[in-house]
Every structure is written in C-alpha cells, then in structure tokens.
Amino acid sequence: ETVSTQSTGRFRLFPMKPKVLILPGNGCGDVMRSNWYGWLATELSAGGHCSEAILRNMPDPVTARETVWLPFIREEMQPDRNTIVVGHSSGAEAAMRLLEETEVLGCVLVSACHTDLGDENERASGYYSRPWEWERIRGNTAWIVQFHSDDDPFIPVSEARHVAENLGTEYHELHGYSHFFEPFDQLLETINNKAQMQAAAQTNE
C-alpha cells in the first residue's frame, strides 16, 4: 500500500499483505464445502495476515483440464508476484504448471504427483503430457512448501518425494492424513508464517 503525506509530498510505503489462491482437486462441485478449502479461505480471511483468499468453483471440475484451468486461474484469479498459490491434488499439478510461466511469491503443494499414475482421467487433464520444467518452477517463486501423507491412497509417497527432490521444497511427510480431506493446522500455520515473514522483510527494506 502506498500512502501520500501531503505536508511533505513524500510517499510512505507499507508492507503489502500477500493474497492467497486456493486451487482445489478435481471432482469438486461446491469448493467451499469440499475438503479443507472453505475452512482455509475463511481462516485466512479472518486472520489478517493476507489481503484476501481467493477460492472459486472451477470450470471442468471433473477432468480439470490444463487448457481450461490455467486460463481461468490467470484471468479470473490473477496471480502475481505478491501471491501465495496453494494447490491440492490436481490443483497442485495446476500450480506447478502455472509456475512454469508465472512468477509468484510462494507456493504450497498438498498431495502433489508428477505422473498420471496410469489413470485415464488424469492423463486426459494434460498436465502429464510433457516433461516438467523443474528449474523454471523453482525460479518463479521464492519458496515452495510441500505436504504429503504416508498413507495417501491415491498418490504414493515416491511421487511426492520425486517432486520434492526436483523442486527442493520444504517437504513435510506426515503420518495418517490420507489424501488430506480434512483441515490440518500445519497448512494454515505455514501460510500465516510465510505471510508474516514477507511483511517483516518488506518493513526492513
């Protein structure tokens, strides 16, 4: 935020709070009522560390095609350099493809994978049709935090570890969280902590 001080003609700069984009997994109709998405948006909006939390019902929610989702994310949700992108499952893959072309502040990946795991619907999404540009993803964000559960019934830990190794993420492998269908405090704490660190860094500049 920029505030003009009329008496001096100078401008005083205040830290800008980041906004947060929440990218859901596929198969969700009403995202506010799905998994932890609505909980996170509500908590972030009330917490005061972020400027806004953006959560939208996605087009093509079942297949979650990249050719549909990425234009929607860029045009309707408008990520920028002061944005934290949070992606879950298919939303994590969308986040990674987004970061190949778009610079953001930070990224949180929940239940991420790098192959279609032999699933026809996942293959049809288009995210896995070409190699991942790991270096470009790393270069377009200041940090990436990753969460995975050791008992995820859909995505083996080997998939998540491969993503972590190639992106150099801050990797958290948790016990007994399945596919992260329920709210988990570590996610909220991570985003709030990162937002506070960003505000402190801007203040000290």
PDB file of C-alpha atoms in Angstrom:
ATOM      1  CA  GLU A   1       0.000   0.000   0.000  1.00  0.00           C
ATOM      2  CA  THR A   2       1.255   3.497  -0.816  1.00  0.00           C
ATOM      3  CA  VAL A   3       0.097   6.428   1.307  1.00  0.00           C
ATOM      4  CA  SER A   4       0.792  10.039   0.340  1.00  0.00           C
ATOM      5  CA  THR A   5       1.762  12.500   3.077  1.00  0.00           C
ATOM      6  CA  GLN A   6       0.528  15.823   1.708  1.00  0.00           C
ATOM      7  CA  SER A   7       2.599  18.014   4.023  1.00  0.00           C
ATOM      8  CA  THR A   8       5.908  16.732   2.667  1.00  0.00           C
ATOM      9  CA  GLY A   9       4.930  15.415  -0.733  1.00  0.00           C
ATOM     10  CA  ARG A  10       6.675  12.157   0.133  1.00  0.00           C
ATOM     11  CA  PHE A  11       5.322   8.669  -0.019  1.00  0.00           C
ATOM     12  CA  ARG A  12       5.428   6.252   2.858  1.00  0.00           C
ATOM     13  CA  LEU A  13       5.470   2.598   1.865  1.00  0.00           C
ATOM     14  CA  PHE A  14       3.716  -0.019   3.988  1.00  0.00           C
ATOM     15  CA  PRO A  15       4.158  -3.780   3.566  1.00  0.00           C
ATOM     16  CA  MET A  16       1.643  -5.303   1.191  1.00  0.00           C
ATOM     17  CA  LYS A  17      -0.067  -8.391   2.540  1.00  0.00           C
ATOM     18  CA  PRO A  18       0.002 -11.267   0.058  1.00  0.00           C
ATOM     19  CA  LYS A  19      -3.146 -12.700  -1.426  1.00  0.00           C
ATOM     20  CA  VAL A  20      -3.713 -16.450  -1.452  1.00  0.00           C
ATOM     21  CA  LEU A  21      -5.130 -18.514  -4.333  1.00  0.00           C
ATOM     22  CA  ILE A  22      -6.582 -21.889  -3.386  1.00  0.00           C
ATOM     23  CA  LEU A  23      -6.621 -24.413  -6.245  1.00  0.00           C
ATOM     24  CA  PRO A  24      -8.802 -27.447  -5.404  1.00  0.00           C
ATOM     25  CA  GLY A  25      -8.503 -31.023  -6.508  1.00  0.00           C
ATOM     26  CA  ASN A  26     -10.675 -32.378  -9.297  1.00  0.00           C
ATOM     27  CA  GLY A  27     -14.122 -33.797  -8.651  1.00  0.00           C
ATOM     28  CA  CYS A  28     -15.271 -30.874  -6.502  1.00  0.00           C
ATOM     29  CA  GLY A  29     -18.521 -29.066  -7.236  1.00  0.00           C
ATOM     30  CA  ASP A  30     -19.053 -26.593  -4.408  1.00  0.00           C
ATOM     31  CA  VAL A  31     -15.460 -25.923  -3.363  1.00  0.00           C
ATOM     32  CA  MET A  32     -16.444 -24.025  -0.229  1.00  0.00           C
ATOM     33  CA  ARG A  33     -17.925 -27.270   1.092  1.00  0.00           C
ATOM     34  CA  SER A  34     -15.180 -29.554  -0.222  1.00  0.00           C
ATOM     35  CA  ASN A  35     -12.280 -30.879   1.845  1.00  0.00           C
ATOM     36  CA  TRP A  36     -10.467 -28.032   3.671  1.00  0.00           C
ATOM     37  CA  TYR A  37     -10.800 -25.341   1.024  1.00  0.00           C
ATOM     38  CA  GLY A  38     -13.600 -23.330   2.593  1.00  0.00           C
ATOM     39  CA  TRP A  39     -12.046 -23.688   6.050  1.00  0.00           C
ATOM     40  CA  LEU A  40      -8.716 -22.335   4.809  1.00  0.00           C
ATOM     41  CA  ALA A  41     -10.298 -19.426   2.921  1.00  0.00           C
ATOM     42  CA  THR A  42     -12.337 -18.475   5.980  1.00  0.00           C
ATOM     43  CA  GLU A  43      -9.416 -18.734   8.399  1.00  0.00           C
ATOM     44  CA  LEU A  44      -7.084 -16.750   6.174  1.00  0.00           C
ATOM     45  CA  SER A  45      -9.670 -14.034   5.617  1.00  0.00           C
ATOM     46  CA  ALA A  46     -10.206 -13.708   9.359  1.00  0.00           C
ATOM     47  CA  GLY A  47      -6.564 -13.952  10.361  1.00  0.00           C
ATOM     48  CA  GLY A  48      -5.359 -10.637   8.971  1.00  0.00           C
ATOM     49  CA  HIS A  49      -2.020 -11.831   7.611  1.00  0.00           C
ATOM     50  CA  CYS A  50      -3.200 -11.983   3.982  1.00  0.00           C
ATOM     51  CA  SER A  51      -5.047  -9.396   1.928  1.00  0.00           C
ATOM     52  CA  GLU A  52      -7.564 -11.899   0.587  1.00  0.00           C
ATOM     53  CA  ALA A  53      -8.122 -15.595  -0.003  1.00  0.00           C
ATOM     54  CA  ILE A  54      -9.450 -16.422  -3.453  1.00  0.00           C
ATOM     55  CA  LEU A  55     -11.377 -19.671  -3.903  1.00  0.00           C
ATOM     56  CA  ARG A  56     -13.558 -20.307  -6.953  1.00  0.00           C
ATOM     57  CA  ASN A  57     -15.679 -23.114  -8.309  1.00  0.00           C
ATOM     58  CA  MET A  58     -13.567 -24.320 -11.187  1.00  0.00           C
ATOM     59  CA  PRO A  59     -14.689 -24.956 -14.752  1.00  0.00           C
ATOM     60  CA  ASP A  60     -14.333 -28.542 -15.974  1.00  0.00           C
ATOM     61  CA  PRO A  61     -14.210 -29.747 -12.349  1.00  0.00           C
ATOM     62  CA  VAL A  62     -14.055 -33.498 -13.066  1.00  0.00           C
ATOM     63  CA  THR A  63     -11.204 -33.722 -15.570  1.00  0.00           C
ATOM     64  CA  ALA A  64      -9.596 -30.417 -14.588  1.00  0.00           C
ATOM     65  CA  ARG A  65      -8.006 -29.942 -17.981  1.00  0.00           C
ATOM     66  CA  GLU A  66      -4.944 -27.740 -18.034  1.00  0.00           C
ATOM     67  CA  THR A  67      -6.218 -25.967 -21.155  1.00  0.00           C
ATOM     68  CA  VAL A  68      -9.302 -24.891 -19.171  1.00  0.00           C
ATOM     69  CA  TRP A  69      -7.917 -24.380 -15.694  1.00  0.00           C
ATOM     70  CA  LEU A  70      -4.778 -22.366 -16.373  1.00  0.00           C
ATOM     71  CA  PRO A  71      -6.505 -19.656 -18.444  1.00  0.00           C
ATOM     72  CA  PHE A  72      -9.217 -19.456 -15.751  1.00  0.00           C
ATOM     73  CA  ILE A  73      -6.617 -19.135 -12.986  1.00  0.00           C
ATOM     74  CA  ARG A  74      -4.682 -16.436 -14.828  1.00  0.00           C
ATOM     75  CA  GLU A  75      -7.707 -14.421 -15.958  1.00  0.00           C
ATOM     76  CA  GLU A  76     -10.152 -14.846 -13.069  1.00  0.00           C
ATOM     77  CA  MET A  77      -7.867 -15.364 -10.073  1.00  0.00           C
ATOM     78  CA  GLN A  78      -4.982 -13.189 -11.332  1.00  0.00           C
ATOM     79  CA  PRO A  79      -1.833 -14.484  -9.621  1.00  0.00           C
ATOM     80  CA  ASP A  80       1.064 -12.047  -9.355  1.00  0.00           C
ATOM     81  CA  ARG A  81       4.370 -11.587  -7.534  1.00  0.00           C
ATOM     82  CA  ASN A  82       2.580 -10.974  -4.245  1.00  0.00           C
ATOM     83  CA  THR A  83       0.531 -14.184  -4.405  1.00  0.00           C
ATOM     84  CA  ILE A  84       0.784 -17.429  -2.483  1.00  0.00           C
ATOM     85  CA  VAL A  85      -0.624 -20.315  -4.522  1.00  0.00           C
ATOM     86  CA  VAL A  86      -1.996 -23.312  -2.612  1.00  0.00           C
ATOM     87  CA  GLY A  87      -2.750 -26.399  -4.700  1.00  0.00           C
ATOM     88  CA  HIS A  88      -4.231 -29.725  -3.616  1.00  0.00           C
ATOM     89  CA  SER A  89      -4.020 -32.909  -5.699  1.00  0.00           C
ATOM     90  CA  SER A  90      -4.910 -31.869  -9.283  1.00  0.00           C
ATOM     91  CA  GLY A  91      -4.678 -28.292  -8.023  1.00  0.00           C
ATOM     92  CA  ALA A  92      -1.061 -28.958  -7.081  1.00  0.00           C
ATOM     93  CA  GLU A  93      -0.281 -30.042 -10.631  1.00  0.00           C
ATOM     94  CA  ALA A  94      -2.079 -26.945 -11.920  1.00  0.00           C
ATOM     95  CA  ALA A  95       0.045 -24.839  -9.564  1.00  0.00           C
ATOM     96  CA  MET A  96       3.266 -26.373 -10.860  1.00  0.00           C
ATOM     97  CA  ARG A  97       2.327 -25.810 -14.499  1.00  0.00           C
ATOM     98  CA  LEU A  98       1.278 -22.261 -13.616  1.00  0.00           C
ATOM     99  CA  LEU A  99       4.679 -21.578 -12.084  1.00  0.00           C
ATOM    100  CA  GLU A 100       6.436 -22.652 -15.258  1.00  0.00           C
ATOM    101  CA  GLU A 101       5.190 -19.380 -16.781  1.00  0.00           C
ATOM    102  CA  THR A 102       4.081 -17.161 -13.881  1.00  0.00           C
ATOM    103  CA  GLU A 103       6.107 -15.569 -11.091  1.00  0.00           C
ATOM    104  CA  VAL A 104       4.544 -15.694  -7.626  1.00  0.00           C
ATOM    105  CA  LEU A 105       5.628 -15.088  -4.044  1.00  0.00           C
ATOM    106  CA  GLY A 106       5.298 -18.640  -2.757  1.00  0.00           C
ATOM    107  CA  CYS A 107       3.603 -21.979  -3.292  1.00  0.00           C
ATOM    108  CA  VAL A 108       2.172 -24.742  -1.122  1.00  0.00           C
ATOM    109  CA  LEU A 109       1.710 -28.169  -2.702  1.00  0.00           C
ATOM    110  CA  VAL A 110      -0.553 -30.712  -0.989  1.00  0.00           C
ATOM    111  CA  SER A 111      -0.657 -34.304  -2.302  1.00  0.00           C
ATOM    112  CA  ALA A 112       1.354 -33.496  -5.411  1.00  0.00           C
ATOM    113  CA  CYS A 113       2.433 -36.016  -8.043  1.00  0.00           C
ATOM    114  CA  HIS A 114       4.354 -35.901 -11.310  1.00  0.00           C
ATOM    115  CA  THR A 115       2.823 -38.747 -13.381  1.00  0.00           C
ATOM    116  CA  ASP A 116      -0.736 -39.726 -14.276  1.00  0.00           C
ATOM    117  CA  LEU A 117      -0.300 -42.988 -12.322  1.00  0.00           C
ATOM    118  CA  GLY A 118      -1.969 -44.888 -15.156  1.00  0.00           C
ATOM    119  CA  ASP A 119      -5.310 -43.147 -14.613  1.00  0.00           C
ATOM    120  CA  GLU A 120      -7.169 -42.248 -17.830  1.00  0.00           C
ATOM    121  CA  ASN A 121      -8.909 -39.203 -16.359  1.00  0.00           C
ATOM    122  CA  GLU A 122      -5.635 -37.849 -15.012  1.00  0.00           C
ATOM    123  CA  ARG A 123      -3.985 -38.432 -18.376  1.00  0.00           C
ATOM    124  CA  ALA A 124      -6.794 -36.509 -20.075  1.00  0.00           C
ATOM    125  CA  SER A 125      -6.094 -33.475 -17.868  1.00  0.00           C
ATOM    126  CA  GLY A 126      -2.976 -32.755 -19.911  1.00  0.00           C
ATOM    127  CA  TYR A 127      -0.635 -31.942 -17.008  1.00  0.00           C
ATOM    128  CA  TYR A 128       1.494 -35.014 -17.610  1.00  0.00           C
ATOM    129  CA  SER A 129       1.798 -34.785 -21.402  1.00  0.00           C
ATOM    130  CA  ARG A 130       5.340 -33.401 -21.354  1.00  0.00           C
ATOM    131  CA  PRO A 131       8.337 -33.156 -19.008  1.00  0.00           C
ATOM    132  CA  TRP A 132       8.074 -30.878 -16.006  1.00  0.00           C
ATOM    133  CA  GLU A 133      10.206 -27.736 -16.195  1.00  0.00           C
ATOM    134  CA  TRP A 134      11.537 -28.004 -12.655  1.00  0.00           C
ATOM    135  CA  GLU A 135      14.110 -25.237 -12.976  1.00  0.00           C
ATOM    136  CA  ARG A 136      11.559 -22.726 -14.253  1.00  0.00           C
ATOM    137  CA  ILE A 137       9.140 -23.627 -11.460  1.00  0.00           C
ATOM    138  CA  ARG A 138      11.873 -23.105  -8.839  1.00  0.00           C
ATOM    139  CA  GLY A 139      12.926 -19.845 -10.447  1.00  0.00           C
ATOM    140  CA  ASN A 140       9.444 -18.321 -10.421  1.00  0.00           C
ATOM    141  CA  THR A 141       8.864 -18.428  -6.669  1.00  0.00           C
ATOM    142  CA  ALA A 142      10.784 -17.552  -3.510  1.00  0.00           C
ATOM    143  CA  TRP A 143       9.721 -20.744  -1.713  1.00  0.00           C
ATOM    144  CA  ILE A 144       7.741 -23.962  -2.039  1.00  0.00           C
ATOM    145  CA  VAL A 145       6.348 -25.916   0.898  1.00  0.00           C
ATOM    146  CA  GLN A 146       5.033 -29.418   0.293  1.00  0.00           C
ATOM    147  CA  PHE A 147       2.805 -31.717   2.357  1.00  0.00           C
ATOM    148  CA  HIS A 148       2.201 -35.400   1.764  1.00  0.00           C
ATOM    149  CA  SER A 149       0.829 -38.236   3.865  1.00  0.00           C
ATOM    150  CA  ASP A 150       2.486 -41.615   4.225  1.00  0.00           C
ATOM    151  CA  ASP A 151      -0.880 -43.353   3.756  1.00  0.00           C
ATOM    152  CA  ASP A 152      -2.248 -41.406   0.780  1.00  0.00           C
ATOM    153  CA  PRO A 153      -4.491 -43.943  -1.007  1.00  0.00           C
ATOM    154  CA  PHE A 154      -4.168 -42.251  -4.401  1.00  0.00           C
ATOM    155  CA  ILE A 155      -0.616 -40.884  -4.654  1.00  0.00           C
ATOM    156  CA  PRO A 156       2.359 -42.944  -3.449  1.00  0.00           C
ATOM    157  CA  VAL A 157       4.969 -41.157  -1.370  1.00  0.00           C
ATOM    158  CA  SER A 158       7.517 -41.891  -4.097  1.00  0.00           C
ATOM    159  CA  GLU A 159       5.648 -39.430  -6.340  1.00  0.00           C
ATOM    160  CA  ALA A 160       5.758 -36.683  -3.734  1.00  0.00           C
ATOM    161  CA  ARG A 161       9.397 -37.334  -2.911  1.00  0.00           C
ATOM    162  CA  HIS A 162      10.277 -37.031  -6.590  1.00  0.00           C
ATOM    163  CA  VAL A 163       8.587 -33.631  -6.724  1.00  0.00           C
ATOM    164  CA  ALA A 164      10.356 -32.569  -3.526  1.00  0.00           C
ATOM    165  CA  GLU A 165      13.752 -33.645  -4.819  1.00  0.00           C
ATOM    166  CA  ASN A 166      13.372 -31.840  -8.137  1.00  0.00           C
ATOM    167  CA  LEU A 167      11.921 -28.641  -6.697  1.00  0.00           C
ATOM    168  CA  GLY A 168      13.938 -28.505  -3.491  1.00  0.00           C
ATOM    169  CA  THR A 169      10.766 -27.996  -1.494  1.00  0.00           C
ATOM    170  CA  GLU A 170      10.391 -27.668   2.251  1.00  0.00           C
ATOM    171  CA  TYR A 171       8.962 -31.182   2.434  1.00  0.00           C
ATOM    172  CA  HIS A 172       6.701 -32.433   5.225  1.00  0.00           C
ATOM    173  CA  GLU A 173       5.725 -36.095   5.112  1.00  0.00           C
ATOM    174  CA  LEU A 174       3.003 -36.540   7.705  1.00  0.00           C
ATOM    175  CA  HIS A 175       1.599 -39.738   9.223  1.00  0.00           C
ATOM    176  CA  GLY A 176      -2.019 -40.761   8.843  1.00  0.00           C
ATOM    177  CA  TYR A 177      -3.500 -37.827   6.913  1.00  0.00           C
ATOM    178  CA  SER A 178      -4.704 -39.871   3.914  1.00  0.00           C
ATOM    179  CA  HIS A 179      -5.310 -37.565   0.912  1.00  0.00           C
ATOM    180  CA  PHE A 180      -5.801 -34.512   3.156  1.00  0.00           C
ATOM    181  CA  PHE A 181      -9.578 -34.443   3.007  1.00  0.00           C
ATOM    182  CA  GLU A 182      -9.872 -32.623   6.327  1.00  0.00           C
ATOM    183  CA  PRO A 183      -8.483 -29.296   7.607  1.00  0.00           C
ATOM    184  CA  PHE A 184      -4.979 -29.524   9.048  1.00  0.00           C
ATOM    185  CA  ASP A 185      -3.400 -26.827  11.151  1.00  0.00           C
ATOM    186  CA  GLN A 186       0.068 -27.166   9.627  1.00  0.00           C
ATOM    187  CA  LEU A 187      -1.232 -25.704   6.378  1.00  0.00           C
ATOM    188  CA  LEU A 188      -2.737 -22.609   7.959  1.00  0.00           C
ATOM    189  CA  GLU A 189       0.313 -22.080  10.167  1.00  0.00           C
ATOM    190  CA  THR A 190       2.665 -22.326   7.185  1.00  0.00           C
ATOM    191  CA  ILE A 191       0.803 -19.722   5.153  1.00  0.00           C
ATOM    192  CA  ASN A 192       0.457 -17.315   8.072  1.00  0.00           C
ATOM    193  CA  ASN A 193       4.136 -17.683   8.977  1.00  0.00           C
ATOM    194  CA  LYS A 194       5.262 -17.086   5.401  1.00  0.00           C
ATOM    195  CA  ALA A 195       2.992 -14.049   5.091  1.00  0.00           C
ATOM    196  CA  GLN A 196       4.367 -12.594   8.321  1.00  0.00           C
ATOM    197  CA  MET A 197       7.948 -13.194   7.190  1.00  0.00           C
ATOM    198  CA  GLN A 198       7.232 -11.398   3.921  1.00  0.00           C
ATOM    199  CA  ALA A 199       5.759  -8.412   5.774  1.00  0.00           C
ATOM    200  CA  ALA A 200       8.803  -8.266   8.070  1.00  0.00           C
ATOM    201  CA  ALA A 201      11.195  -8.422   5.110  1.00  0.00           C
ATOM    202  CA  GLN A 202       9.390  -5.553   3.364  1.00  0.00           C
ATOM    203  CA  THR A 203       9.450  -3.473   6.528  1.00  0.00           C
ATOM    204  CA  ASN A 204      13.212  -3.898   6.847  1.00  0.00           C
ATOM    205  CA  GLU A 205      13.958  -2.922   3.252  1.00  0.00           C
TER     206      GLU A 205
END
